[in-house]
PDB file of C-alpha atoms in Angstrom:
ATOM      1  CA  UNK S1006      -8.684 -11.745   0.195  1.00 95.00           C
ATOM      2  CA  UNK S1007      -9.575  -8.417  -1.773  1.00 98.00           C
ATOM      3  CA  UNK S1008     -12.263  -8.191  -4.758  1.00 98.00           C
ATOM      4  CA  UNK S1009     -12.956  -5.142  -6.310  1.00 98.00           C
ATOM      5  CA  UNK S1010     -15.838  -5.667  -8.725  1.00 98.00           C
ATOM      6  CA  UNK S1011     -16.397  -2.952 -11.396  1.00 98.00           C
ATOM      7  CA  UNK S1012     -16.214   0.414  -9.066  1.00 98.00           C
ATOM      8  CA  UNK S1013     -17.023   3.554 -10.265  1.00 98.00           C
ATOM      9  CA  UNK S1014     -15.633   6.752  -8.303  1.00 98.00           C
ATOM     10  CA  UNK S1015     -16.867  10.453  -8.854  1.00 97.00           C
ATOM     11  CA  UNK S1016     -15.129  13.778  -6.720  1.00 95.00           C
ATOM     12  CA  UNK S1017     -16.548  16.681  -7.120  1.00 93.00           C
ATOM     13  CA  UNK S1018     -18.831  16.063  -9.932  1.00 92.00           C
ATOM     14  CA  UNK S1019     -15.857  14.253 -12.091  1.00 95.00           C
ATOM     15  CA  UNK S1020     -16.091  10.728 -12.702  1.00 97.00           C
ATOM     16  CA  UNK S1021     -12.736   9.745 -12.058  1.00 97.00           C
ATOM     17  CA  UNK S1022     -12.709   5.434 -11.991  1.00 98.00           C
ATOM     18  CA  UNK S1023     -14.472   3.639 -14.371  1.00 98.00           C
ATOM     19  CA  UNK S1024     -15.537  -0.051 -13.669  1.00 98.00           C
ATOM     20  CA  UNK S1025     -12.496  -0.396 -12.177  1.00 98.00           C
ATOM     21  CA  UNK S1026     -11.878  -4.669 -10.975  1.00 98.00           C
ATOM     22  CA  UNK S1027      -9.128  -6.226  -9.452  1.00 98.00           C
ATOM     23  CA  UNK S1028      -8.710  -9.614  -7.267  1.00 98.00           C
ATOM     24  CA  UNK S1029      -5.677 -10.235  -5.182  1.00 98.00           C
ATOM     25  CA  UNK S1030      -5.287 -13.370  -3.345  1.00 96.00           C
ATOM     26  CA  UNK S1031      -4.035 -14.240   0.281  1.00 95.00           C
ATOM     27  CA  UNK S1032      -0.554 -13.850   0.403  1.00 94.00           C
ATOM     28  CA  UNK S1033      -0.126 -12.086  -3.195  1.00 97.00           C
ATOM     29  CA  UNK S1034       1.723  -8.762  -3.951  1.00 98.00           C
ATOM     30  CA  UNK S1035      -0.277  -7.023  -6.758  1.00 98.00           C
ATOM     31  CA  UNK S1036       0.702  -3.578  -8.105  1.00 98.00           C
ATOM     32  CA  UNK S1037      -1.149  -0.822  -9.887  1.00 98.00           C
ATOM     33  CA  UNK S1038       1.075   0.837 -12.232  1.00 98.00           C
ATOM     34  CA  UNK S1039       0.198   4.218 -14.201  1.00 96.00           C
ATOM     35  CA  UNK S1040       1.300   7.774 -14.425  1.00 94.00           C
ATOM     36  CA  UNK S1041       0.813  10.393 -12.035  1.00 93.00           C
ATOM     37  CA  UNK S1042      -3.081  11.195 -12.166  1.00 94.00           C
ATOM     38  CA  UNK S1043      -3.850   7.563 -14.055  1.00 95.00           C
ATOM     39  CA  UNK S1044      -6.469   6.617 -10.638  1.00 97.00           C
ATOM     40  CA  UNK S1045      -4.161   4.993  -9.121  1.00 98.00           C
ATOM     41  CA  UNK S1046      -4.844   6.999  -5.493  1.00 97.00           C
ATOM     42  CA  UNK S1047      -7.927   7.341  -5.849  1.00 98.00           C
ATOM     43  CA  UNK S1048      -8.535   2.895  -6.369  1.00 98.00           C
ATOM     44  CA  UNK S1049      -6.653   2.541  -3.222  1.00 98.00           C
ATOM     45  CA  UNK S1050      -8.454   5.631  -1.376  1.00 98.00           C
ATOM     46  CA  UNK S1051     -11.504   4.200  -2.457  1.00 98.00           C
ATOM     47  CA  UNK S1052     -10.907   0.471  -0.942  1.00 98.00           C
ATOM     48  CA  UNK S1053      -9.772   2.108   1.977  1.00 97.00           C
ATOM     49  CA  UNK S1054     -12.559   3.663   2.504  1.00 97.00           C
ATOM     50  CA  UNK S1055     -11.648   7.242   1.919  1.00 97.00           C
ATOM     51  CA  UNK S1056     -13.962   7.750  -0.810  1.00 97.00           C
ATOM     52  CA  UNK S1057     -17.264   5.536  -1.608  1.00 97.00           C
ATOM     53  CA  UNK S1058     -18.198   4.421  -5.204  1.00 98.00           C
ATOM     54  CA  UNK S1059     -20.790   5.365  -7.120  1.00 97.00           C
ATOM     55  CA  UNK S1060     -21.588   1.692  -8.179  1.00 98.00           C
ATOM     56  CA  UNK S1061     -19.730  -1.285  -7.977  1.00 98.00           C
ATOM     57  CA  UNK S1062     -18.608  -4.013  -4.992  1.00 98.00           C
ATOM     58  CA  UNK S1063     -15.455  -4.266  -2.777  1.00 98.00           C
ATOM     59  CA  UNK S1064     -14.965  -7.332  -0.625  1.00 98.00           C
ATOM     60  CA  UNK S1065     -12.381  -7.645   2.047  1.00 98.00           C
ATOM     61  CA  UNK S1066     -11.981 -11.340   3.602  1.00 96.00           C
ATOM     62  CA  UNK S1067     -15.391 -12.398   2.166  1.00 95.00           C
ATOM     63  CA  UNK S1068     -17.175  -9.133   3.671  1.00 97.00           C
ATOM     64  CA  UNK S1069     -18.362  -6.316   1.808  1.00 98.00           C
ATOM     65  CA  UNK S1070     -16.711  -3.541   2.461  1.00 98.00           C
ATOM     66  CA  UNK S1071     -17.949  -0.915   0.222  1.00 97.00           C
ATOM     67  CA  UNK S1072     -18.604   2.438   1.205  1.00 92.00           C
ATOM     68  CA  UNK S1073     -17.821   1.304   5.430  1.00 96.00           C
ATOM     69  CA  UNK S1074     -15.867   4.339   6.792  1.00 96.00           C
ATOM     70  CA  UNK S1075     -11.927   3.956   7.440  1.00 95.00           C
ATOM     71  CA  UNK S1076     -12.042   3.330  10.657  1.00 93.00           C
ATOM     72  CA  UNK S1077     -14.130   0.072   9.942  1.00 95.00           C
ATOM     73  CA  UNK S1078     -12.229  -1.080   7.578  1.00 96.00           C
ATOM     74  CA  UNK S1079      -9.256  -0.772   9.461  1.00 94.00           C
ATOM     75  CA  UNK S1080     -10.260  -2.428  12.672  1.00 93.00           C
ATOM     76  CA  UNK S1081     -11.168  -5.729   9.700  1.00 95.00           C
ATOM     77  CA  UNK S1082      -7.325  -5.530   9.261  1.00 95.00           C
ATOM     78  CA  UNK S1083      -6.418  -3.416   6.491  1.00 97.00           C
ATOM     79  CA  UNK S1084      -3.435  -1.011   6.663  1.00 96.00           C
ATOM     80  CA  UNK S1085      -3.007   1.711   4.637  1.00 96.00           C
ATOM     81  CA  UNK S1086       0.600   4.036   4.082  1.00 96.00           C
ATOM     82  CA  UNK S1087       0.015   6.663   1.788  1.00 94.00           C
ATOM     83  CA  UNK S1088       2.617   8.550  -0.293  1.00 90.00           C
ATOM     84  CA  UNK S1089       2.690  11.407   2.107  1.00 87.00           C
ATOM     85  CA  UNK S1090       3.699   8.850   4.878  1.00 81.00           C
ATOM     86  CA  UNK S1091       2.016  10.901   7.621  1.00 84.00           C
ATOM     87  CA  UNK S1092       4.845  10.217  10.398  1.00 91.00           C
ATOM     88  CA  UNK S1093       5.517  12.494  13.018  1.00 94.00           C
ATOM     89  CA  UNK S1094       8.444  14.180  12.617  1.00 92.00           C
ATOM     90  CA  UNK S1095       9.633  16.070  16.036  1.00 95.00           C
ATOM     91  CA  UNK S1096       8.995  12.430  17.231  1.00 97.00           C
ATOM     92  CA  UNK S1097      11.835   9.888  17.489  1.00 98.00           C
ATOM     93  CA  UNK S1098      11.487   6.724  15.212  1.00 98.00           C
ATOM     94  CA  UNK S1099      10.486   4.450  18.362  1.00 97.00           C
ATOM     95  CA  UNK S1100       8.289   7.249  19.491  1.00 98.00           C
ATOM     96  CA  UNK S1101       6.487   6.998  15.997  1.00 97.00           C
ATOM     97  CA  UNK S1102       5.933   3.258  16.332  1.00 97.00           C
ATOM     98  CA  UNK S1103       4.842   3.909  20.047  1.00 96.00           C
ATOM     99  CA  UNK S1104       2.130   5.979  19.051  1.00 95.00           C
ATOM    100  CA  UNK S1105       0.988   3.817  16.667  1.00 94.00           C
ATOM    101  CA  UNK S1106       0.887   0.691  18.668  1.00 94.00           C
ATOM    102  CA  UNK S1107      -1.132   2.448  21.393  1.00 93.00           C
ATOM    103  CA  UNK S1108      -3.652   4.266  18.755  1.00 90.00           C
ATOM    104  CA  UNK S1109      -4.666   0.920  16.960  1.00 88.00           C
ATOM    105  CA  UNK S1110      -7.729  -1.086  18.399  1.00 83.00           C
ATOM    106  CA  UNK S1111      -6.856  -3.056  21.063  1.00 82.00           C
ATOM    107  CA  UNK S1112      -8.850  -6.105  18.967  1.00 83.00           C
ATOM    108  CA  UNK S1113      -6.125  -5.593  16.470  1.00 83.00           C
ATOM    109  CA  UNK S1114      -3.048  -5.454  19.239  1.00 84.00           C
ATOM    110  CA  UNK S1115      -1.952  -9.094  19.003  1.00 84.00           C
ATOM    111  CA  UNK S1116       1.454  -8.171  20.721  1.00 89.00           C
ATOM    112  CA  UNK S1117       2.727  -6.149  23.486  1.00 92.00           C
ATOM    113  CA  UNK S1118       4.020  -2.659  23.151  1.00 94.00           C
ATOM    114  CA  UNK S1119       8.044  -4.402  22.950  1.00 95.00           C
ATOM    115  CA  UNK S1120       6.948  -7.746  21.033  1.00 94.00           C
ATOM    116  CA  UNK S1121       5.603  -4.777  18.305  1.00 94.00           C
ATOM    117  CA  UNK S1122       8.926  -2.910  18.501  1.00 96.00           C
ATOM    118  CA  UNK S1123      10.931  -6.422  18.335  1.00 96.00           C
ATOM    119  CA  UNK S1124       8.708  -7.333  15.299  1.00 95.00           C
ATOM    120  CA  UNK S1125       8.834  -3.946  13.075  1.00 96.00           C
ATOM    121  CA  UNK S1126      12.921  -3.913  13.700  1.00 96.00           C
ATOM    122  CA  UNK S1127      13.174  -7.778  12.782  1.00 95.00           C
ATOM    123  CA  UNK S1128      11.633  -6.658   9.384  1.00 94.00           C
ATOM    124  CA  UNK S1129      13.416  -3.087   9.048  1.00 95.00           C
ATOM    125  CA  UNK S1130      16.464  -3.461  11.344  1.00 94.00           C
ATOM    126  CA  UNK S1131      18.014   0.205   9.632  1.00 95.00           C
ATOM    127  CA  UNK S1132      14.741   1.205  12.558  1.00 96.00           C
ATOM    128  CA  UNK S1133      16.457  -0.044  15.276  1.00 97.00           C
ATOM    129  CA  UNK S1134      19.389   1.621  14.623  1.00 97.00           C
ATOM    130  CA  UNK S1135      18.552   5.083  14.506  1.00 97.00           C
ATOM    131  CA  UNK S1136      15.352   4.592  17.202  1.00 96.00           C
ATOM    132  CA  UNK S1137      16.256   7.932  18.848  1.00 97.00           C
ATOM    133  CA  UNK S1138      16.976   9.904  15.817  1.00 97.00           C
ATOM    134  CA  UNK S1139      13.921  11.881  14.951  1.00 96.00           C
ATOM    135  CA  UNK S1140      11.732  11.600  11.843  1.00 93.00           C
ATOM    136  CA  UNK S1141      13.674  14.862  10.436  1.00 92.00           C
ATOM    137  CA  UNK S1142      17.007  12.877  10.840  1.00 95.00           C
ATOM    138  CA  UNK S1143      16.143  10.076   8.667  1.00 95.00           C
ATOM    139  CA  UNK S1144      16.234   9.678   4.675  1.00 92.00           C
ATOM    140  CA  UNK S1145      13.652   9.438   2.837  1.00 90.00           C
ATOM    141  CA  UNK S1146      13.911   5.496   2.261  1.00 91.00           C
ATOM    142  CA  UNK S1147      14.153   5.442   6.662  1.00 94.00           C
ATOM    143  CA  UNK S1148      10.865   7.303   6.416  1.00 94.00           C
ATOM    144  CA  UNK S1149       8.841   5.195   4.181  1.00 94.00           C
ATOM    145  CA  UNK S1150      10.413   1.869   6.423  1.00 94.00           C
ATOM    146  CA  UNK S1151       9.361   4.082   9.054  1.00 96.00           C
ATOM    147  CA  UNK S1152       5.406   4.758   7.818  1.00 96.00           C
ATOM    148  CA  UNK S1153       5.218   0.670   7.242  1.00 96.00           C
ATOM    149  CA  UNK S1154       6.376  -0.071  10.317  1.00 96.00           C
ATOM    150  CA  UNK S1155       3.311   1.948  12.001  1.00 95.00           C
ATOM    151  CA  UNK S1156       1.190   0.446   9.805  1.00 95.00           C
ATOM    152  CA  UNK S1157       2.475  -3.137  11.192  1.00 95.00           C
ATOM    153  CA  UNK S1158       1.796  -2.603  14.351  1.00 93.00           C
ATOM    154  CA  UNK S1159      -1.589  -3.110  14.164  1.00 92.00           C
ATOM    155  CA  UNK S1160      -1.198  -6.516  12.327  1.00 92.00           C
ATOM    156  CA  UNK S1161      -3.217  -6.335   9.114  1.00 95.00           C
ATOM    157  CA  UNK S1162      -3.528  -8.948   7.129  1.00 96.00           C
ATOM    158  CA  UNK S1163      -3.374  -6.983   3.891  1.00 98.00           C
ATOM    159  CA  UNK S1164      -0.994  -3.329   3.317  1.00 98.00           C
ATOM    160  CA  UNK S1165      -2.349  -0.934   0.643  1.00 98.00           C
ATOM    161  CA  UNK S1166       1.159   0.778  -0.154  1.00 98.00           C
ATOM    162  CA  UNK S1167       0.425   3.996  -1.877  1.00 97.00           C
ATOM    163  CA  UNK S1168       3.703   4.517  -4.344  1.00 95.00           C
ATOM    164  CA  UNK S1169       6.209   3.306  -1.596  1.00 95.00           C
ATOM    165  CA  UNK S1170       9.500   3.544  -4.176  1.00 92.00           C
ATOM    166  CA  UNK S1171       8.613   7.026  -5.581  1.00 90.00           C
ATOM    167  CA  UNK S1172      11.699   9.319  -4.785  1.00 87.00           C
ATOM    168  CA  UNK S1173      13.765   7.113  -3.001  1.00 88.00           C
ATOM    169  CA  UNK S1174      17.372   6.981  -4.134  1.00 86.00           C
ATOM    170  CA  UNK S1175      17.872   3.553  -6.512  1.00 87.00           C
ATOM    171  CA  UNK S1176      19.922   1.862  -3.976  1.00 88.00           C
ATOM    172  CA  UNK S1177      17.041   1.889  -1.665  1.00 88.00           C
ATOM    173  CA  UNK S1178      14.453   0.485  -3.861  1.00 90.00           C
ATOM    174  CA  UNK S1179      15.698  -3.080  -3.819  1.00 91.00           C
ATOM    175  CA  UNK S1180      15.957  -2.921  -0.432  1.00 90.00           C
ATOM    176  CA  UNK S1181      12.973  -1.776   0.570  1.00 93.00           C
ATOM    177  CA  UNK S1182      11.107  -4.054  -2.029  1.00 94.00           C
ATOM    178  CA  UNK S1183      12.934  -7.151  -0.023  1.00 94.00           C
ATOM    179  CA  UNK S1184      11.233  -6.069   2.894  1.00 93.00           C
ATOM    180  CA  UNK S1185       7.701  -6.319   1.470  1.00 94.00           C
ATOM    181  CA  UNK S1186       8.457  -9.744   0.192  1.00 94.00           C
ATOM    182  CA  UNK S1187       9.101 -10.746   3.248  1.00 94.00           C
ATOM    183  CA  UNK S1188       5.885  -9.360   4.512  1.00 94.00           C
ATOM    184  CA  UNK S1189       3.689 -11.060   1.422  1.00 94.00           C
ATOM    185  CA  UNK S1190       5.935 -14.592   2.583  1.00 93.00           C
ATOM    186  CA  UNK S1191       4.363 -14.017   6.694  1.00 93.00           C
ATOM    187  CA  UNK S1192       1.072 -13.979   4.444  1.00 93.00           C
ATOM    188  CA  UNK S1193       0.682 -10.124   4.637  1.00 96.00           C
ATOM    189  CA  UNK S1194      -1.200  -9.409   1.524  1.00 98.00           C
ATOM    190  CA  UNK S1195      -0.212  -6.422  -0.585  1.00 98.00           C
ATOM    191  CA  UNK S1196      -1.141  -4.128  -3.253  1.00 98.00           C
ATOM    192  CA  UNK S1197       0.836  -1.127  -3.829  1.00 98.00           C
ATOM    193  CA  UNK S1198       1.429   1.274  -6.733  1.00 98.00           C
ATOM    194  CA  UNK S1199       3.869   2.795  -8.598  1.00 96.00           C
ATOM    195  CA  UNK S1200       4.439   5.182 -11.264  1.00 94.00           C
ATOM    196  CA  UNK S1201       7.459   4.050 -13.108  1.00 91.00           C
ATOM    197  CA  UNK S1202       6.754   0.412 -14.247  1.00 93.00           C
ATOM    198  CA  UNK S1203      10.876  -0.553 -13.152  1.00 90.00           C
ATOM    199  CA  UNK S1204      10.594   0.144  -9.613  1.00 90.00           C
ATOM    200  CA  UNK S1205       7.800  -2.826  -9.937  1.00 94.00           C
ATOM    201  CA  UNK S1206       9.598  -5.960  -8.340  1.00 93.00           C
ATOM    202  CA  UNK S1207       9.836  -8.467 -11.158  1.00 94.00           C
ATOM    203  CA  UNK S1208       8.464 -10.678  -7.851  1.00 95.00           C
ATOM    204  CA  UNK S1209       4.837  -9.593  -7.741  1.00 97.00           C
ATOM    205  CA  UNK S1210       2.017 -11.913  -8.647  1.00 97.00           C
ATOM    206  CA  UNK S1211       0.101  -9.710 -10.363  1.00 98.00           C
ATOM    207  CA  UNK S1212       0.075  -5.735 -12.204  1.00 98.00           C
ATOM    208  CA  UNK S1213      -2.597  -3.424 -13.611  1.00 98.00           C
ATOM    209  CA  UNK S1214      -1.988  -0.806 -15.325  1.00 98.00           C
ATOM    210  CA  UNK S1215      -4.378   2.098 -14.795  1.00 97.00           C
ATOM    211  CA  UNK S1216      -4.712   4.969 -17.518  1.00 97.00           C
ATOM    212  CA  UNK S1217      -7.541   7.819 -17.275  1.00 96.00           C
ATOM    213  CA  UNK S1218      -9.584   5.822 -14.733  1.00 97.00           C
ATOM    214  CA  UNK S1219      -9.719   2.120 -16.507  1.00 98.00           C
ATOM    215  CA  UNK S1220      -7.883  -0.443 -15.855  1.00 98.00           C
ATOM    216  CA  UNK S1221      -6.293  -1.118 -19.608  1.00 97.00           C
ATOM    217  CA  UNK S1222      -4.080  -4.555 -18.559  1.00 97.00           C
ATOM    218  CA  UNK S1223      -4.170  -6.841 -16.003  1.00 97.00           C
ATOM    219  CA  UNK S1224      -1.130  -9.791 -15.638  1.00 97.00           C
ATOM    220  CA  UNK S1225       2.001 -10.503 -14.924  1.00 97.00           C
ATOM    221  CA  UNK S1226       4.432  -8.070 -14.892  1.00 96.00           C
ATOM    222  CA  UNK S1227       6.542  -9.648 -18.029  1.00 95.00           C
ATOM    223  CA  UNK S1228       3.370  -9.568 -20.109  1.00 95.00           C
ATOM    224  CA  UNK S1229       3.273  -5.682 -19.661  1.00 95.00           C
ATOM    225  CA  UNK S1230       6.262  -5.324 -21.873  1.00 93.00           C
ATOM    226  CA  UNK S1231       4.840  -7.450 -24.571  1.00 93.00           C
ATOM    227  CA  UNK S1232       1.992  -5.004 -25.117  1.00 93.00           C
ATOM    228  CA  UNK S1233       2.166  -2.321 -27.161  1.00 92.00           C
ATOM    229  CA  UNK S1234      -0.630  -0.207 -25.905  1.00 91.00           C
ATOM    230  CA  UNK S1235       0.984  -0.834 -22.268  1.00 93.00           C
ATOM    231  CA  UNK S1236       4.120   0.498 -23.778  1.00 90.00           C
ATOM    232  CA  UNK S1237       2.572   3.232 -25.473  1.00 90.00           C
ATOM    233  CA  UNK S1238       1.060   4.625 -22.180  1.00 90.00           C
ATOM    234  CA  UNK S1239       3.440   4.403 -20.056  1.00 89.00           C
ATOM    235  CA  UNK S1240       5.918   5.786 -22.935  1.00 78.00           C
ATOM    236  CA  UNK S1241       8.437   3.196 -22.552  1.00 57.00           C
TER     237      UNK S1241
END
């Protein structure tokens, strides 16, 4: 589904990702995991389309994707949520959705306007309920829900999740990690981030942990804990 082959990422005269490769398979959650500043952003950013590598090869469903614009890559069926969530908030939580739905491609609309809104609350039914309150009214876990949910409207096939669990209370993390199971089991592909090696659901298929631009371990998430350099970096 997604192969990242050795990029290499400069802003602003800084090289910031070295040789960076990753491979996530149809259907698979995969995580990068480092601390704030580690490249994890900037990796997703850069698949997205947000920034274009120096060197190196990113292929989306068998197509090379490197350096297309954001647009492009989107229209392929890629959806991106980043960390700042980007959700309109004088709008109410339908009206968010709404104006998603009727922004995205219409080659990507593969349901009406109310099979959309049926879908996104079957997945985050907290959505439903509060579908008039507006996106000030809502906590912050209703928010990120709320972010995904316009993302799904436009039915990717794979979710780039920029550090979905960060600040959200510890009751909400489970949840919300239950709900993007259930997206990787519809065959949504994901890879997300996160900071804090815990919030990583022990569920995923795959981690890398990211430290000053390089990816220094790739594996399952158990493995992580058996290494001491892992442990060392993340200062666990």
């Amino acid at each position: 589904m997604l192969n990242v082959e050795k990029i290499n990422v400069s802003i602003k005269g800084s090289h910031i990702l070295h040789d960076i490769s990753l491979n996530v398979e149809k259907g698979q959650i995969a995580c990068l995991v480092g601390r704030n500043g580690a490249g994890k952003t900037t990796t997703i950013k850069s698949i997205i389309g947000i920034y274009k590598p120096d060197s190196g090869k990113i292929e989306f469903m068998g197509r090379d994707i490197t350096g297309l614009p954001p647009h492009e890559i989107a229209k392929m069926g890629m959806g991106y949520v980043p960390e700042d969530l980007r959700i309109f908030p004088s709008l109410t939580v339908r009206e968010n959705i709404e104006v998603s739905y009727l922004a995205a491609p219409s080659e990507n609309r593969k349901r009406s306007l109310q099979e959309a809104l049926e879908y996104v609350y079957s997945i985050f039914p907290v959505l439903k309920r509060y579908e008039g309150r507006k996106g000030t009214q809502i906590s912050g876990g209703e928010r990120r829900m709320l972010a995904i949910a316009r993302a799904l409207v436009s039915n990717p096939s794979m979710l780039l999740l920029d550090e979905p669990f960060e600040g959200l209370a510890p009751v909400i993390v489970p949840k919300l990690a239950e709900s993007i199971r259930g997206l990787a089991e519809q065959d949504i592909t994901i890879l997300m981030s996160a900071s804090n090696i815990y919030h990583v659901p022990k569920f995923v298929d795959s981690i890398y942990v990211v430290e000053r631009g390089e990816i220094i371990y790739s594996g399952p998430l158990d493995g992580a804990f058996k290494d001491p350099q892992v442990m060392k970096v993340l200062s666990i």
